[in-house]
Coordinates of C-alpha atoms in Angstrom, one line a residue:
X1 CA 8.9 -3.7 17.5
X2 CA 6.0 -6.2 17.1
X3 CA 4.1 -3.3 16.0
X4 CA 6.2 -2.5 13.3
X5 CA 6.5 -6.5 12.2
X6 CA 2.3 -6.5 11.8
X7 CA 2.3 -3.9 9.7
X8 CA 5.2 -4.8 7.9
X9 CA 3.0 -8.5 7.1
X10 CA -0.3 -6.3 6.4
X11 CA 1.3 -4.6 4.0
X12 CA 2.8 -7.4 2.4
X13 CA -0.2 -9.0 2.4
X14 CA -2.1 -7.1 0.6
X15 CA 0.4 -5.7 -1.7
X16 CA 0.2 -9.3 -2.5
X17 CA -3.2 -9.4 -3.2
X18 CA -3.5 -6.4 -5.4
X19 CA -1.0 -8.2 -7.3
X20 CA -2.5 -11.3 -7.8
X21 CA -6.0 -10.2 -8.1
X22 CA -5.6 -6.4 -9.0
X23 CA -2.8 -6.3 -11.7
X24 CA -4.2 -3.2 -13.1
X25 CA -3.5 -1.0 -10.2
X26 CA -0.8 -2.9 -8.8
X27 CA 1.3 -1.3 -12.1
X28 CA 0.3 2.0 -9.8
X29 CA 1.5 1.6 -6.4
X30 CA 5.4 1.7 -7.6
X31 CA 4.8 4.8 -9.2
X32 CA 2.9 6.3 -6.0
X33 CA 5.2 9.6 -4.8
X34 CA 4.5 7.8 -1.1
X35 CA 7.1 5.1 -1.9
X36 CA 10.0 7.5 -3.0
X37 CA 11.8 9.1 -0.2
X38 CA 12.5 12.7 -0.4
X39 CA 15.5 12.4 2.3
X40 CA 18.7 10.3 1.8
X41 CA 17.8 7.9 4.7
X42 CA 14.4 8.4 5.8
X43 CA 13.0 7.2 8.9
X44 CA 10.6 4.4 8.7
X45 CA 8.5 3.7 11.8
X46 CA 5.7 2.4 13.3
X47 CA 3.1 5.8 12.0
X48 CA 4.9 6.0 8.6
X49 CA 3.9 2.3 8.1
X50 CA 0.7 2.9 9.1
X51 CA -0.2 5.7 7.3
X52 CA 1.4 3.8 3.8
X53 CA -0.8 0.6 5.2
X54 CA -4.0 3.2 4.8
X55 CA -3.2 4.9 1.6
X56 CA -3.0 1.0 0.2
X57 CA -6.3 0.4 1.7
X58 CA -7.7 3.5 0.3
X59 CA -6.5 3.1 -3.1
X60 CA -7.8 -0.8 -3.4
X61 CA -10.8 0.3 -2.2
X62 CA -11.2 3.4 -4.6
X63 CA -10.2 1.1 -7.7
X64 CA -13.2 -1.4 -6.3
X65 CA -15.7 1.1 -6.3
X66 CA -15.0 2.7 -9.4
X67 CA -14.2 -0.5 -11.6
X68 CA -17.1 -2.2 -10.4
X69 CA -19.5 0.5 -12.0
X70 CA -18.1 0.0 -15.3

């Protein structure tokens, strides 16, 4: 269970940041497919947290690198 409180906080976390420093994309990530469920109740665990925690990551860090060129 502790597992599944971490990621919960990492997530908020920097959801949190992307909103406060990264307004552009933070407009994105409630559009993102990821965050829609398909099923009526899906299951949220430990790995589907994780793998939401990465695709955050990814995207913050894709936005970086290709504003910062401009």
């Amino acid at each position: 269970m502790k597992k599944t409180q971490e990621l919960l906080t990492q997530i908020t976390q920097l959801t949190s940041n992307i909103e406060t420093n990264y307004p552009e994309l933070y407009s994105f990530l409630l559009e993102e497919p990821i965050t829609i469920p398909s099923t009526q109740h899906p299951e949220i665990n430990s790995t589907v947290l994780q793998d939401y925690l990465q695709t955050l990551k990814e995207e913050l860090h894709h936005h970086i690198k290709t504003h910062k060129a401009k």
